[in-house]
Amino acid sequence: MSDTLPRDTTLPAAEGVPAPAAPAPRSRRSEFLYFALRNPKLWIGGLVVLFFAVTAVVGPRLTDYGVQEYVGPPASPPSAEHWFGTTTFGQDVFTQFVHGLGASFIVGLLGGGIAAIVGMTVGFVAGYRGGIVDEVLNVMTNIVLVLPTLAVLIIIAAYLEVRGVVTEAVFIGLTSWPWAARAIRAQTFSLAARDFVDLARLTGVPTRKIILGEIAPNMSSYLFMTFILLFGGAILAAATLDFIGLGPTDGMSLGLMMNNAVLWSALQLGLWWWFVPPGLAIALIVGSLYFMNVGLDEVFNPRLRTT
Amino acid sequence: MRRYFGRKLSIYGLTFFVAVTVNWMIPRFMPGDPIESMVARLTMRPETVEPMREYFERFFGYDVPLWKQYLNFWGALLQGDLGTSVWLFPRPVTSVIMGSLPYTLGLLLPAILLSWWAGNKFGAIAARNRWLDNTFLPVGYLLTATPYMWLALVLAFLLAWQFDLFPLAGAYSVTLRPNWSWTFVWDLLRHWFLPFATLFIVAFGGWAIGMRNMIIYELEADYSRYLESLGAPRRLIRRYSFRNALLPQITGLALQLGAVVAGALVTEIVFSYPGLGWVTLKAVENLDFYLLQGVFLFIVAGVLVANFLIDVVYVLVDPRTRLGMQGRAA
């Protein structure tokens, strides 16, 4: 009942991989690799994300301009000289774009990473310990879950006079973990009741080691997918925050580009090249992350495989 | 059922308490001094700095001990007093917010309800049609990943700037005065459409994908398999799975509220639509912290009330919650 794109037609690239006549992989890792290489969702999503990541790293070397430097004729459309055109002030949009991309990836990795760590800690401890610890952590999780994240971020950011990309990522990470904690808690619950965990407990293995050595590895695929979703979420949250004008006060970001475009009436003047690239990049990156996630789900979950 | 509501309400009560406390704490314990920056913005001559600061400190109640400030804050809040706006001094924050709230609600309510309804219907259809599913899936994920403000900008550029089908900004034309004539209502609707469409489209993608995934999951469930083995018609199985798949979508509605509200804020900014989002932008630009905090509390309160309403709906829809079996939302 799954939803895969027609595999053989979309993926002629798989030719290079020696395909065993019968898919009988020896270890689990090579089994995952086997299905991962044959999953177009994972491929396509991964390639798009990789493309933007490479652009973010290489891009700044391709331009000779500064991010805020006035370098060309104002408000000129894309040309050979200015690939993405210029702003109302004559800044190079391409330069801003590649720098903004970098900021997006940093916020995504850092914010998503922090959220994943907090979510995992809360989820593991609540799910494994149970009882009063679970009760307290659960109330905490529910409170942060119902609080509208962006409203909290707006309030915090507004009072910080100097904001950096890292500060932004930390605050996003600290507010976006609850759903991950809830999902991981539910998974931990079911794993904690298994025999091998009981055995570890009986032999006196400390709690921390049981969680890290027995429970976490058994849901590693799930944890990885959680991180991917948090990664995408952090990028979107940062873009929204930047757009309201509460982003990093130094440097450039994709949300800030759109904020500037609106502030300096790019819309009224029809300067589409100013605001289309940043938003399109965010939509493509985050959409590809989600898409990759579906692919990963099919790779890790045998029930979803169609082959 | 009493236990279910008791639990939910105590969570919401606690959340509100935390929100108000955070709201009170942030200006007092964050680096930087809001009064300092306000005085710096407002004063022209150096000799006026001291009197100005004293005035503001007394005005905003900073000249009493902390615990008393906290109690006063709650006292004022319970009387509906959120302080005075700096941007529109001396208008009270509550009146500024009340003036913009109808615009935000007018966008949010139809957008949330219609996108939920249409998304669920469409997702259920997509799940049973392989071709539709294969084309829709990538589009749907792209839609949920689209930043609201970007779609707003693109729609505004294409439909308002390029083809001039809709007005570009505001809630109604500057040449008109608000009244209940047909001309005005039509004008209002034309201004309302693009922000509404933005919210609708992005949210629609998310609901359709969620429904599609849930239906596929439900069709694998034991009861579906059992019905299938009994030879029940496919339509009947589909109908049962749709009803079961709706339950998590209702929970999802509660979880997504914050994100849609955030989307409405930035969409309003793009269209200069005079709702809470536009007020937020003005508050940020003018360092109007009291207004910003008022908006924050209003959004939190609104989300909590909506959460509670969704809980009530859930109880009506899922009999297990009524029988004390908690169901999935617990």
XYZ file of C-alpha atoms in Angstrom, chain B residues 33-241:
209
model
C 16.870 47.959 29.651
C 13.664 48.628 27.741
C 13.095 51.909 29.577
C 16.619 52.987 28.766
C 16.123 52.420 25.062
C 12.706 54.046 25.136
C 14.057 57.141 26.866
C 16.954 57.225 24.444
C 14.515 57.212 21.540
C 12.139 59.773 22.925
C 14.393 62.409 24.441
C 16.021 65.145 22.482
C 17.874 67.052 25.197
C 20.193 65.515 27.814
C 18.575 67.338 30.767
C 15.234 65.640 30.087
C 16.650 62.085 30.403
C 16.362 61.793 34.198
C 12.778 63.090 34.575
C 11.702 60.970 31.613
C 13.175 57.835 33.116
C 11.578 58.505 36.494
C 8.254 59.149 34.853
C 8.364 55.915 32.891
C 9.568 53.871 35.862
C 6.653 55.102 37.952
C 4.301 54.808 34.998
C 5.170 51.188 34.309
C 5.449 50.314 38.009
C 9.181 49.572 38.195
C 9.676 51.504 41.457
C 8.347 48.835 43.842
C 9.945 45.528 45.032
C 9.965 42.646 42.565
C 7.364 40.454 44.294
C 5.001 43.383 44.410
C 5.614 44.099 40.720
C 4.679 40.517 39.978
C 1.444 40.689 41.967
C 0.577 44.056 40.444
C 1.170 42.578 37.019
C -1.372 39.821 37.669
C -3.792 42.287 39.248
C -3.670 44.573 36.230
C -3.917 41.623 33.861
C -7.057 40.277 35.514
C -8.655 43.683 35.076
C -7.826 43.530 31.380
C -5.114 46.158 31.693
C -2.052 45.277 29.598
C -0.359 48.626 29.905
C -0.022 51.515 27.501
C 1.235 51.385 23.967
C 4.363 53.386 23.234
C 3.839 53.384 19.489
C 0.320 54.843 19.737
C 0.861 56.575 23.102
C -1.349 57.011 25.124
C -3.720 54.369 23.741
C -4.022 51.331 26.034
C -2.573 48.104 24.613
C -5.898 46.305 25.019
C -7.685 48.748 22.744
C -4.964 48.548 20.058
C -5.196 44.763 20.094
C -8.991 44.711 20.119
C -8.968 46.938 17.049
C -6.789 44.513 15.089
C -8.113 41.219 16.420
C -11.159 40.998 14.088
C -8.895 41.141 11.034
C -6.692 38.309 12.279
C -9.635 36.152 13.332
C -11.369 36.868 10.040
C -8.356 35.435 8.255
C -7.509 32.602 10.624
C -10.862 30.972 11.312
C -11.977 30.416 7.696
C -8.449 29.491 6.634
C -7.984 26.908 9.388
C -11.424 25.322 9.125
C -11.646 25.260 5.331
C -8.103 23.994 4.813
C -8.678 21.268 7.388
C -11.897 20.178 5.740
C -10.643 20.339 2.174
C -7.251 18.861 3.029
C -8.803 15.854 4.714
C -11.141 15.226 1.805
C -8.398 15.589 -0.735
C -5.926 13.479 1.228
C -8.456 10.663 1.468
C -9.012 10.789 -2.280
C -5.286 10.926 -3.008
C -4.664 7.854 -0.861
C -6.836 5.693 -3.067
C -5.552 6.878 -6.423
C -2.030 5.879 -7.297
C -1.491 8.420 -10.032
C -2.890 11.302 -7.989
C -0.872 10.164 -5.019
C 2.399 10.057 -6.915
C 1.933 13.539 -8.327
C 0.501 15.076 -5.192
C 2.978 13.724 -2.655
C 6.005 15.843 -3.704
C 3.780 18.895 -4.233
C 2.192 18.408 -0.834
C 5.512 18.182 0.982
C 6.715 21.255 -0.880
C 3.561 23.132 0.143
C 3.945 22.330 3.847
C 7.573 23.406 3.641
C 6.735 26.736 1.983
C 7.269 29.734 4.236
C 3.947 31.571 4.498
C 5.442 34.971 3.777
C 7.053 33.729 0.596
C 3.818 32.359 -0.832
C 2.185 35.634 0.192
C 4.853 37.576 -1.699
C 4.557 35.391 -4.786
C 0.746 35.562 -4.843
C 0.846 39.313 -4.303
C 3.382 39.722 -7.079
C 1.558 37.558 -9.609
C -2.096 38.276 -8.896
C -1.951 41.809 -7.567
C 1.073 43.402 -9.193
C 1.354 41.575 -12.516
C -2.307 41.005 -13.361
C -3.974 43.505 -11.070
C -6.753 41.121 -10.072
C -6.568 41.940 -6.378
C -5.455 44.910 -4.303
C -1.890 44.768 -3.041
C -2.209 46.011 0.519
C -4.484 46.999 3.374
C -7.854 45.739 4.559
C -9.943 48.150 2.471
C -9.346 50.950 0.013
C -8.172 54.213 1.539
C -10.886 56.071 -0.329
C -13.650 54.220 1.526
C -14.975 54.652 5.056
C -16.015 51.492 6.918
C -19.765 50.969 6.617
C -22.118 48.169 5.694
C -22.719 49.115 2.083
C -22.199 46.543 -0.700
C -19.314 48.506 -2.168
C -17.448 48.405 1.090
C -18.093 44.722 1.846
C -17.012 43.772 -1.671
C -13.875 45.866 -1.266
C -13.199 44.219 2.093
C -13.553 40.761 0.557
C -11.217 41.572 -2.311
C -8.551 42.695 0.152
C -9.175 39.643 2.314
C -8.842 37.067 -0.432
C -5.081 36.907 -1.046
C -3.994 36.679 2.627
C -6.680 34.062 3.123
C -5.562 32.093 0.062
C -1.961 32.117 1.318
C -2.918 30.613 4.664
C -5.297 28.179 3.035
C -2.849 26.790 0.480
C 0.056 26.144 2.852
C -2.155 24.597 5.534
C -4.038 22.549 2.929
C -0.843 20.758 1.893
C -0.149 19.702 5.461
C -3.651 18.370 6.148
C -3.835 16.468 2.866
C -0.482 14.772 3.501
C -1.438 13.932 7.074
C -4.745 12.439 5.994
C -3.152 10.445 3.199
C -0.584 8.931 5.551
C -3.226 8.149 8.187
C -5.542 6.461 5.687
C -2.746 4.267 4.403
C -1.919 3.348 7.988
C -5.556 2.606 8.839
C -5.991 0.426 5.760
C -3.192 -1.768 7.144
C -4.879 -2.023 10.540
C -6.398 -5.271 11.792
C -10.008 -4.168 11.494
C -9.536 -3.224 7.843
C -7.877 -6.538 7.093
C -10.630 -8.368 8.927
C -13.357 -6.520 7.004
C -11.496 -7.218 3.801
C -11.298 -10.917 4.568
C -15.023 -10.921 5.292
C -15.532 -9.568 1.806
C -16.840 -6.153 2.837
C -17.089 -3.629 -0.005
C -14.025 -1.394 -0.397
C -16.139 1.722 0.023
C -17.201 0.626 3.483
C -13.625 -0.052 4.552
C -12.563 3.329 3.176
C -15.319 5.024 5.130
C -14.315 3.365 8.370
C -10.673 4.208 7.878
